[in-house]
Short mmCIF file of C-alpha atoms and ligand atoms in Angstrom, two decimals:
data_model
loop_
_atom_site.label_atom_id
_atom_site.label_comp_id
_atom_site.label_asym_id
_atom_site.label_seq_id
_atom_site.Cartn_x
_atom_site.Cartn_y
_atom_site.Cartn_z
CA MET A 6 -10.11 31.15 17.52
CA THR A 7 -9.59 27.65 16.17
CA GLN A 8 -7.25 27.63 13.20
CA LEU A 9 -8.83 25.79 10.26
CA PHE A 10 -7.04 23.65 7.74
CA HIS A 11 -8.14 22.43 4.32
CA ILE A 12 -6.49 19.51 2.49
CA ARG A 13 -6.87 18.85 -1.23
CA THR A 14 -5.69 15.40 -2.29
CA PHE A 15 -4.64 14.13 -5.73
CA GLY A 16 -3.47 10.65 -6.71
CA CYS A 17 -3.59 7.18 -5.26
CA GLN A 18 -4.79 5.58 -2.04
CA MET A 19 -1.37 6.19 -0.45
CA ASN A 20 -1.96 9.91 -0.81
CA LYS A 21 -5.52 9.59 0.52
CA HIS A 22 -4.17 7.73 3.50
CA ASP A 23 -1.45 10.38 4.07
CA SER A 24 -4.11 13.09 3.97
CA THR A 25 -6.16 11.21 6.57
CA SER A 26 -3.07 10.88 8.77
CA LEU A 27 -2.31 14.59 8.38
CA SER A 28 -5.88 15.50 9.32
CA GLN A 29 -5.63 13.37 12.42
CA ILE A 30 -2.29 14.88 13.44
CA LEU A 31 -3.65 18.40 13.04
CA ILE A 32 -6.93 17.67 14.83
CA ASN A 33 -4.94 16.14 17.70
CA GLU A 34 -3.00 19.44 17.87
CA GLY A 35 -6.20 21.51 18.17
CA TYR A 36 -6.75 22.55 14.55
CA GLY A 37 -10.17 22.24 12.90
CA GLN A 38 -10.82 20.85 9.44
CA THR A 39 -12.88 22.76 6.88
CA GLU A 40 -14.26 21.70 3.51
CA SER A 41 -14.14 25.34 2.38
CA ILE A 42 -10.81 26.50 0.97
CA ASP A 43 -11.89 30.15 1.50
CA ASP A 44 -12.41 29.66 5.24
CA ALA A 45 -9.05 27.95 5.81
CA HIS A 46 -6.04 29.44 7.59
CA ILE A 47 -3.87 26.61 6.24
CA VAL A 48 -4.24 25.02 2.77
CA LEU A 49 -2.31 21.80 2.10
CA VAL A 50 -2.19 20.36 -1.42
CA ASN A 51 -1.25 16.67 -1.43
CA THR A 52 0.17 15.98 -4.87
CA CYS A 53 0.85 13.07 -7.22
CA THR A 54 3.51 12.92 -9.91
CA VAL A 55 2.92 9.36 -11.04
CA ARG A 56 0.00 10.27 -13.33
CA GLN A 57 0.24 13.22 -15.70
CA LYS A 58 -3.33 14.43 -15.16
CA ALA A 59 -3.06 14.36 -11.37
CA GLU A 60 0.18 16.38 -11.49
CA GLU A 61 -1.28 18.96 -13.89
CA LYS A 62 -4.42 19.39 -11.78
CA ALA A 63 -2.40 19.87 -8.59
CA LEU A 64 -0.10 22.47 -10.19
CA THR A 65 -3.11 24.34 -11.58
CA LEU A 66 -4.66 24.47 -8.12
CA ILE A 67 -1.39 25.69 -6.54
CA GLY A 68 -1.20 28.42 -9.18
CA ARG A 69 -4.76 29.56 -8.41
CA LEU A 70 -3.95 29.84 -4.69
CA SER A 71 -1.91 33.00 -5.38
CA HIS A 72 -5.18 34.98 -5.46
CA LEU A 73 -6.20 33.63 -2.07
CA LYS A 74 -2.80 34.50 -0.59
CA ALA A 75 -3.08 38.03 -2.01
CA LYS A 76 -6.40 38.44 -0.16
CA LYS A 77 -5.20 36.72 3.04
CA PRO A 78 -1.46 37.30 3.54
CA ASP A 79 -1.44 35.20 6.76
CA LEU A 80 -2.70 32.16 4.90
CA ILE A 81 -0.22 29.25 5.09
CA ILE A 82 0.04 27.26 1.85
CA GLY A 83 1.85 23.93 1.80
CA VAL A 84 2.57 21.45 -0.97
CA ILE A 85 3.04 17.88 0.18
CA GLY A 86 3.37 14.49 -1.49
CA CYS A 87 5.22 13.30 -4.56
CA VAL A 88 5.45 16.58 -6.53
CA ALA A 89 6.88 18.21 -3.40
CA GLN A 90 9.50 15.45 -3.12
CA GLN A 91 10.38 15.60 -6.79
CA SER A 92 10.48 19.38 -7.35
CA GLY A 93 11.64 20.38 -3.84
CA MET A 94 12.91 23.96 -3.56
CA ASP A 95 12.06 24.65 -7.21
CA LEU A 96 8.45 24.96 -6.09
CA PHE A 97 9.38 28.06 -4.07
CA THR A 98 10.75 29.63 -7.26
CA ARG A 99 7.74 28.71 -9.36
CA PHE A 100 5.20 29.63 -6.66
CA PRO A 101 6.88 32.32 -4.48
CA TYR A 102 3.88 32.53 -2.10
CA LEU A 103 4.34 28.93 -0.85
CA ASP A 104 5.29 28.45 2.82
CA LEU A 105 5.85 24.71 3.10
CA VAL A 106 7.16 21.92 0.84
CA LEU A 107 6.92 18.53 2.50
CA GLY A 108 7.90 15.12 1.08
CA PRO A 109 5.59 12.17 1.79
CA ARG A 110 7.88 10.65 4.41
CA ASN A 111 7.95 13.89 6.41
CA ILE A 112 4.28 14.57 7.10
CA HIS A 113 4.46 13.58 10.77
CA HIS A 114 6.52 16.77 11.41
CA VAL A 115 3.78 19.00 10.02
CA ASN A 116 2.75 20.55 13.33
CA ARG A 117 6.30 21.62 14.22
CA PHE A 118 6.75 23.19 10.77
CA LEU A 119 3.44 25.08 10.94
CA SER A 120 4.43 26.54 14.33
CA GLN A 121 7.83 27.64 12.92
CA ILE A 122 6.19 29.26 9.89
CA LYS A 123 3.70 31.12 12.10
CA GLU A 124 6.36 32.33 14.56
CA GLN A 125 9.15 33.18 12.15
CA ARG A 126 7.30 33.62 8.84
CA GLU A 127 9.99 31.60 7.15
CA ARG A 128 9.59 29.04 4.38
CA ILE A 129 10.30 25.45 5.22
CA SER A 130 11.03 22.40 3.15
CA SER A 131 11.56 18.87 4.46
CA LEU A 132 12.36 16.15 1.95
CA ASP A 133 14.16 13.44 3.90
CA LEU A 134 13.52 10.04 2.28
CA ALA A 135 15.27 8.04 5.00
CA CYS A 136 12.71 8.85 7.75
CA GLU A 137 11.20 6.02 9.76
CA LEU A 138 7.73 5.00 8.71
CA THR A 139 5.32 6.32 11.30
CA PRO A 140 2.07 4.58 12.20
CA PHE A 141 -1.40 5.96 11.63
CA PRO A 142 -2.03 8.56 14.36
CA LYS A 143 -4.84 7.77 16.75
CA CYS A 144 -7.60 10.35 17.03
CA ASN A 145 -10.83 9.47 18.76
CA GLY A 146 -13.89 10.47 16.81
CA TYR A 147 -12.19 11.20 13.49
CA LEU A 148 -13.33 7.91 11.99
CA LYS A 149 -16.86 8.31 13.34
CA GLY A 150 -19.41 7.19 10.81
CA ARG A 151 -16.93 5.30 8.66
CA VAL A 152 -16.90 1.56 8.23
CA THR A 153 -13.87 1.10 5.98
CA SER A 154 -10.30 2.36 6.36
CA PHE A 155 -6.88 2.13 4.75
CA LEU A 156 -3.93 1.04 6.86
CA LYS A 157 -0.45 1.68 5.54
CA ILE A 158 1.88 -1.23 6.26
CA MET A 159 4.86 -0.31 4.11
CA GLU A 160 6.10 2.51 1.95
CA GLY A 161 8.57 3.00 -0.86
CA CYS A 162 9.82 0.57 -3.44
CA ASP A 163 13.08 -1.09 -4.46
CA ASN A 164 11.95 -2.37 -7.83
CA PHE A 165 12.74 0.55 -10.10
CA CYS A 166 10.38 -0.35 -12.92
CA ALA A 167 11.66 1.62 -15.89
CA TYR A 168 8.57 3.87 -16.18
CA CYS A 169 8.05 4.58 -12.49
CA ILE A 170 9.11 7.50 -10.32
CA VAL A 171 7.89 6.03 -7.01
CA PRO A 172 11.31 4.82 -5.75
CA PHE A 173 12.59 8.42 -6.25
CA VAL A 174 9.71 10.18 -4.48
CA ARG A 175 8.65 7.65 -1.84
CA GLY A 176 12.09 6.25 -1.11
CA ARG A 177 13.24 2.72 -0.52
CA GLU A 178 10.96 0.01 0.75
CA THR A 179 10.30 0.24 4.51
CA SER A 180 7.84 -1.89 6.46
CA LEU A 181 5.97 -0.93 9.63
CA PRO A 182 6.63 -3.55 12.36
CA ALA A 183 3.88 -6.17 12.52
CA ALA A 184 3.06 -5.43 16.18
CA ARG A 185 2.27 -1.82 15.22
CA VAL A 186 0.15 -2.87 12.25
CA ILE A 187 -1.85 -5.22 14.47
CA ASP A 188 -2.21 -2.52 17.14
CA GLN A 189 -3.48 -0.07 14.49
CA ALA A 190 -5.92 -2.64 13.08
CA ARG A 191 -7.31 -3.33 16.59
CA TYR A 192 -7.67 0.40 17.17
CA LEU A 193 -9.56 0.85 13.89
CA VAL A 194 -11.97 -1.95 14.85
CA THR A 195 -12.66 -0.25 18.20
CA GLN A 196 -13.57 2.86 16.18
CA GLY A 197 -16.25 0.97 14.23
CA ILE A 198 -14.18 0.03 11.18
CA LYS A 199 -15.33 -3.29 9.69
CA GLU A 200 -13.13 -3.47 6.61
CA ILE A 201 -9.43 -2.64 6.43
CA THR A 202 -7.43 -2.29 3.22
CA LEU A 203 -3.71 -2.75 3.84
CA ILE A 204 -1.81 -0.44 1.54
CA GLY A 205 1.73 -0.02 0.31
CA GLN A 206 3.55 0.21 -3.00
CA ASN A 207 4.23 -3.52 -3.01
CA VAL A 208 2.54 -5.09 0.00
CA ASN A 209 3.51 -8.64 -0.81
CA SER A 210 7.16 -7.86 -0.24
CA TYR A 211 6.27 -6.66 3.29
CA ASN A 212 9.14 -7.38 5.69
CA VAL A 213 11.03 -9.42 3.07
CA LYS A 214 13.99 -7.07 2.98
CA ASN A 215 14.42 -7.02 6.74
CA ARG A 216 14.22 -10.81 6.95
CA ALA A 217 11.89 -10.08 9.87
CA LEU A 218 8.85 -12.11 10.71
CA PRO A 219 6.10 -12.28 9.80
CA THR A 220 6.18 -11.76 6.03
CA PHE A 221 2.97 -10.66 4.30
CA PRO A 222 0.99 -13.94 4.44
CA GLY A 223 1.95 -14.28 8.13
CA LEU A 224 0.72 -10.74 8.81
CA LEU A 225 -2.60 -11.51 7.09
CA LYS A 226 -3.00 -14.63 9.22
CA GLU A 227 -2.46 -12.62 12.42
CA LEU A 228 -4.91 -9.93 11.33
CA ASP A 229 -7.43 -12.65 10.44
CA THR A 230 -7.78 -13.44 14.17
CA ILE A 231 -8.96 -9.94 15.19
CA ALA A 232 -12.50 -10.16 16.51
CA GLY A 233 -14.84 -7.70 14.80
CA LEU A 234 -12.68 -7.28 11.69
CA GLU A 235 -15.08 -8.54 9.04
CA ARG A 236 -13.10 -7.87 5.89
CA LEU A 237 -9.49 -7.52 4.91
CA ARG A 238 -8.17 -6.32 1.56
CA PHE A 239 -4.75 -5.28 0.28
CA THR A 240 -3.25 -3.28 -2.53
CA THR A 241 -0.95 -3.11 -4.47
CA SER A 242 0.73 -6.42 -5.27
CA HIS A 243 3.62 -7.12 -7.58
CA PRO A 244 3.18 -10.32 -9.67
CA LYS A 245 6.80 -11.35 -9.15
CA ASP A 246 6.27 -11.39 -5.35
CA LEU A 247 2.91 -13.20 -5.32
CA SER A 248 3.72 -16.40 -3.39
CA GLY A 249 1.86 -19.70 -3.32
CA GLU A 250 1.29 -19.13 0.40
CA LEU A 251 -0.49 -15.86 -0.32
CA ILE A 252 -2.59 -17.40 -3.12
CA ASP A 253 -3.67 -20.19 -0.74
CA LEU A 254 -4.92 -17.61 1.77
CA PHE A 255 -7.70 -16.63 -0.63
CA ALA A 256 -9.21 -20.04 0.17
CA GLY A 257 -8.11 -20.34 3.79
CA SER A 258 -8.67 -16.92 5.39
CA LYS A 259 -11.89 -15.92 7.17
CA SER A 260 -11.65 -12.20 6.43
CA LEU A 261 -9.57 -11.87 3.25
CA CYS A 262 -11.90 -10.74 0.42
CA PRO A 263 -11.73 -12.50 -2.95
CA HIS A 264 -10.28 -9.57 -4.88
CA ILE A 265 -6.75 -8.89 -6.01
CA HIS A 266 -5.33 -5.89 -7.82
CA LEU A 267 -2.40 -7.35 -9.73
CA PRO A 268 -0.83 -4.79 -12.09
CA VAL A 269 0.36 -6.42 -15.32
CA GLN A 270 1.40 -3.23 -17.23
CA SER A 271 1.79 -4.94 -20.65
CA GLY A 272 0.79 -8.11 -22.46
CA SER A 273 4.11 -8.26 -24.32
CA THR A 274 7.00 -10.15 -22.74
CA LYS A 275 9.42 -7.96 -24.68
CA ILE A 276 7.93 -4.78 -23.19
CA LEU A 277 7.74 -6.34 -19.70
CA ARG A 278 11.48 -7.01 -19.93
CA LEU A 279 12.17 -3.42 -21.01
CA MET A 280 10.00 -2.24 -18.12
CA ASN A 281 12.11 -4.32 -15.71
CA ARG A 282 9.01 -6.04 -14.36
CA GLY A 283 10.60 -9.39 -13.55
CA TYR A 284 7.97 -11.73 -15.10
CA THR A 285 6.78 -12.83 -18.53
CA ARG A 286 3.30 -12.78 -19.98
CA ASP A 287 3.05 -16.54 -19.52
CA GLN A 288 4.10 -16.33 -15.86
CA TYR A 289 1.47 -13.67 -15.26
CA VAL A 290 -1.25 -15.72 -16.95
CA ASP A 291 -0.20 -18.72 -14.85
CA LEU A 292 -0.65 -16.68 -11.65
CA ILE A 293 -4.17 -15.78 -12.77
CA ARG A 294 -4.90 -19.45 -13.45
CA ARG A 295 -3.67 -20.42 -9.95
CA LEU A 296 -5.67 -17.64 -8.28
CA ARG A 297 -8.85 -18.71 -10.06
CA LYS A 298 -8.23 -22.36 -9.29
CA THR A 299 -7.82 -21.53 -5.59
CA ARG A 300 -10.75 -19.13 -5.43
CA PRO A 301 -13.03 -19.38 -8.51
CA ASP A 302 -15.06 -16.26 -7.61
CA ILE A 303 -12.01 -14.02 -7.18
CA ALA A 304 -12.29 -10.58 -8.84
CA ILE A 305 -9.08 -9.51 -10.58
CA THR A 306 -8.23 -5.92 -11.50
CA SER A 307 -5.03 -4.60 -13.04
CA ASP A 308 -3.05 -1.66 -14.42
CA MET A 309 -1.75 -1.31 -17.95
CA VAL A 310 0.61 1.25 -19.55
CA VAL A 311 0.41 1.98 -23.30
CA GLY A 312 2.99 3.68 -25.49
CA PHE A 313 6.06 2.60 -23.53
CA PRO A 314 9.22 3.27 -25.64
CA GLY A 315 9.66 0.50 -28.21
CA GLU A 316 6.03 -0.70 -27.98
CA THR A 317 5.19 -1.79 -31.55
CA GLN A 318 1.69 -2.37 -32.89
CA GLU A 319 2.31 -6.08 -32.30
CA ASP A 320 3.26 -5.48 -28.66
CA PHE A 321 0.13 -3.39 -28.24
CA GLU A 322 -1.96 -6.19 -29.76
CA ASP A 323 -0.37 -8.53 -27.19
CA SER A 324 -1.81 -6.23 -24.50
CA LEU A 325 -5.24 -6.34 -26.18
CA SER A 326 -5.11 -10.13 -26.43
CA LEU A 327 -4.07 -10.39 -22.77
CA ILE A 328 -7.11 -8.47 -21.54
CA GLU A 329 -9.33 -10.70 -23.71
CA GLU A 330 -7.60 -13.80 -22.30
CA VAL A 331 -7.66 -12.79 -18.62
CA LYS A 332 -10.92 -10.85 -18.65
CA PHE A 333 -10.12 -8.46 -15.81
CA ASP A 334 -13.01 -7.20 -13.76
CA ASN A 335 -11.56 -3.74 -14.22
CA LEU A 336 -8.42 -2.22 -15.67
CA PHE A 337 -6.76 1.12 -14.91
CA SER A 338 -4.87 2.13 -18.04
CA PHE A 339 -2.55 5.05 -18.67
CA LYS A 340 -0.32 6.53 -21.34
CA TYR A 341 3.39 6.18 -20.61
CA TYR A 342 4.47 9.46 -18.98
CA GLU A 343 8.10 10.61 -18.99
CA ARG A 344 9.36 11.60 -15.52
CA PRO A 345 12.81 12.90 -14.65
CA GLY A 346 15.28 10.22 -13.62
CA ILE A 347 13.35 7.13 -14.75
CA LYS A 348 15.27 4.45 -16.68
CA ALA A 349 12.92 4.48 -19.66
CA LEU A 350 14.32 7.90 -20.66
CA GLN A 351 17.39 6.06 -21.95
CA LEU A 352 15.33 3.88 -24.30
CA PRO A 353 15.01 4.65 -28.02
CA GLU A 354 11.82 4.53 -30.10
CA ALA A 355 9.59 6.90 -28.14
CA ILE A 356 5.94 6.73 -29.16
CA GLY A 357 4.18 9.94 -30.24
CA GLU A 358 1.43 11.46 -28.11
CA LYS A 359 -1.23 10.96 -30.77
CA GLU A 360 -0.41 7.28 -31.15
CA LYS A 361 -0.37 6.78 -27.37
CA GLN A 362 -3.82 8.33 -27.18
CA ARG A 363 -5.09 6.13 -30.05
CA ARG A 364 -3.85 2.97 -28.29
CA LEU A 365 -5.28 4.06 -24.94
CA SER A 366 -8.72 4.71 -26.45
CA ILE A 367 -8.79 1.27 -28.13
CA LEU A 368 -7.66 -0.47 -24.93
CA GLN A 369 -10.16 1.35 -22.73
CA ASP A 370 -12.98 0.70 -25.17
CA ARG A 371 -12.25 -3.05 -25.21
CA GLN A 372 -12.01 -3.15 -21.41
CA ARG A 373 -15.30 -1.30 -20.99
CA GLY A 374 -17.01 -4.13 -22.89
CA ILE A 375 -15.29 -6.78 -20.73
CA THR A 376 -16.15 -4.99 -17.47
CA LEU A 377 -19.78 -4.60 -18.47
CA SER A 378 -20.16 -8.23 -19.48
CA LYS A 379 -18.52 -9.39 -16.21
CA ASN A 380 -20.87 -7.18 -14.21
CA ARG A 381 -23.87 -8.57 -16.14
CA LEU A 382 -22.73 -12.10 -15.34
CA LEU A 383 -23.48 -11.31 -11.70
CA GLU A 384 -27.18 -10.67 -12.45
CA GLY A 385 -29.27 -13.16 -10.51
CA THR A 386 -26.49 -13.91 -7.97
CA ILE A 387 -26.67 -13.13 -4.28
CA GLN A 388 -23.77 -11.02 -2.98
CA GLU A 389 -22.67 -10.19 0.58
CA ILE A 390 -22.51 -6.41 0.91
CA LEU A 391 -20.89 -4.29 3.64
CA VAL A 392 -23.21 -1.28 3.79
CA GLU A 393 -21.30 2.01 3.77
CA GLY A 394 -24.29 4.40 3.86
CA PRO A 395 -26.65 6.23 1.51
CA ALA A 396 -25.84 5.97 -2.23
CA LYS A 397 -24.37 9.12 -3.81
CA ARG A 398 -27.33 9.48 -6.14
CA GLY A 399 -29.74 9.35 -3.15
CA GLY A 400 -33.21 8.16 -4.09
CA GLY A 401 -33.62 6.04 -0.97
CA GLN A 402 -30.76 3.76 -1.98
CA LEU A 403 -27.96 2.40 0.17
CA THR A 404 -24.52 1.60 -1.14
CA GLY A 405 -21.75 -0.80 -0.23
CA ARG A 406 -19.24 -3.18 -1.73
CA ALA A 407 -19.48 -6.84 -2.62
CA LEU A 408 -16.64 -9.16 -1.62
CA GLY A 409 -15.12 -8.68 -5.07
CA ASN A 410 -14.99 -4.89 -4.37
CA LYS A 411 -17.76 -3.98 -6.81
CA VAL A 412 -20.08 -1.13 -5.80
CA VAL A 413 -23.63 -2.35 -5.14
CA ASN A 414 -26.64 -0.07 -4.68
CA PHE A 415 -30.00 -1.23 -3.42
CA PRO A 416 -33.20 0.45 -2.21
CA SER A 417 -33.73 0.49 1.54
CA ARG A 418 -34.92 2.99 4.13
CA ALA A 419 -33.42 1.02 7.02
CA ASP A 420 -30.29 2.14 8.88
CA LEU A 421 -27.96 -0.65 7.83
CA LYS A 422 -24.64 1.22 7.82
CA GLY A 423 -21.84 -1.08 8.92
CA ARG A 424 -23.97 -4.20 8.52
CA LEU A 425 -23.24 -7.18 6.28
CA VAL A 426 -26.37 -7.90 4.22
CA ARG A 427 -27.24 -10.16 1.31
CA VAL A 428 -28.36 -8.52 -1.91
CA LYS A 429 -29.72 -10.19 -5.05
CA ILE A 430 -28.20 -8.51 -8.12
CA ASP A 431 -30.82 -7.42 -10.66
CA LYS A 432 -28.70 -5.35 -13.01
CA GLY A 433 -25.01 -5.01 -13.85
CA PHE A 434 -23.89 -1.60 -15.11
CA GLN A 435 -20.47 -0.29 -16.20
CA ASN A 436 -19.39 0.96 -12.76
CA SER A 437 -21.85 -0.60 -10.31
CA LEU A 438 -24.48 -3.23 -9.65
CA LEU A 439 -28.08 -2.69 -8.67
CA GLY A 440 -29.94 -5.17 -6.49
CA GLU A 441 -32.53 -5.82 -3.84
CA LEU A 442 -32.12 -6.75 -0.21
CA VAL A 443 -32.61 -10.47 0.45
CA ASP A 444 -31.95 -10.45 4.18
CA ARG A 445 -29.76 -8.86 6.83
S1 SF4 B 20 6.79 -2.01 -8.28
FE1 SF4 B 20 7.39 -0.79 -10.05
S2 SF4 B 20 5.49 0.31 -10.59
FE2 SF4 B 20 5.24 -0.39 -8.49
S3 SF4 B 20 5.94 1.30 -7.22
FE3 SF4 B 20 7.69 -0.08 -7.49
S4 SF4 B 20 8.80 0.76 -9.22
FE4 SF4 B 20 6.74 1.67 -9.28
#
């Protein structure tokens, strides 16, 4: 009987990509994937410790799995990802029914570990942060029906921003050789993928450390020549590493979409310095000016942290004024979250939970207004959409993304999946746009 696995994923696109890679590895080894946790012989929980809510949700799920294990003693339960890396063996103490604890750099060994657990019924943990970065496993058919895909090009980070745990749980920055990235991209295109998003903790420092060629703009130029690759995106970028050469590519590349996610984190230069971000508010605003000068229709999204230690009301108002000045298309904002080992723990003047929540609510409320007005500005425009399939809400609508990464829904009964179509935008909402097909 085919052994079935079920993966539950929390956190960012890196985790989603890791879960996809894990699925492909396991399918290649003869396992089957199931959407039902009750039918699974193996349950893997891919965790995030960067965001408080994601960590809490993952730990709650792991706790609930004890009932399933009591009913099915042969069930294998594994915790992977950033919580696994951070908590390590402590997870076995907290959840004694766990079989596997696997750090994010160790997922390519999953099959060997599962065999060992089955044969010897022993618990296994693997938390090596110095492992080589392994490319996306190939698996014919797995991507069937999909038109977009992530492609990991680097992992880890050397920046040690004072609030961030990533360098401790994902390790030091490591880049996948360009030849392998290009090979993976070509493979994805042969599988029907039309849009690739290159991912990594700081993609624009790709290959910089190794002094190898090409660096990130060079890699984008090589990928730009792949026939059949309609669209290229990347995330996440660090403002201090955003070069003029990369900015220029937004005007000069055939496939690079006019969207950049450029995390700012605070509008106060004092807080940016405490965060160890390596740029000032003015330098960030200047990057935005240069991006918009190069590509006036570029969509810009960002991340912001509120309640960082020492953030006064004035610093917070600097963040509010920054979002009014830049007018981000969207903003992902979070309360500062204390994690073990981060530098910010040494800073005085911690902000209380209630005040953090107050600031977050004000910031999110302001940004909602900005996002809505930016989406409404698109009413009457014609946007190129890559059709991804039927809209979630159904109703005879198709869905896809505009070049600026906004979700666009439009009525159509035709089978247009994977096609680039032009849609006239009739209505801008908070999270999406609604339009009508102009032509194919
Ligand atoms: S650049 Fe800063 S915020 Fe981003 S992953 Fe590295 S340490 Fe974390």
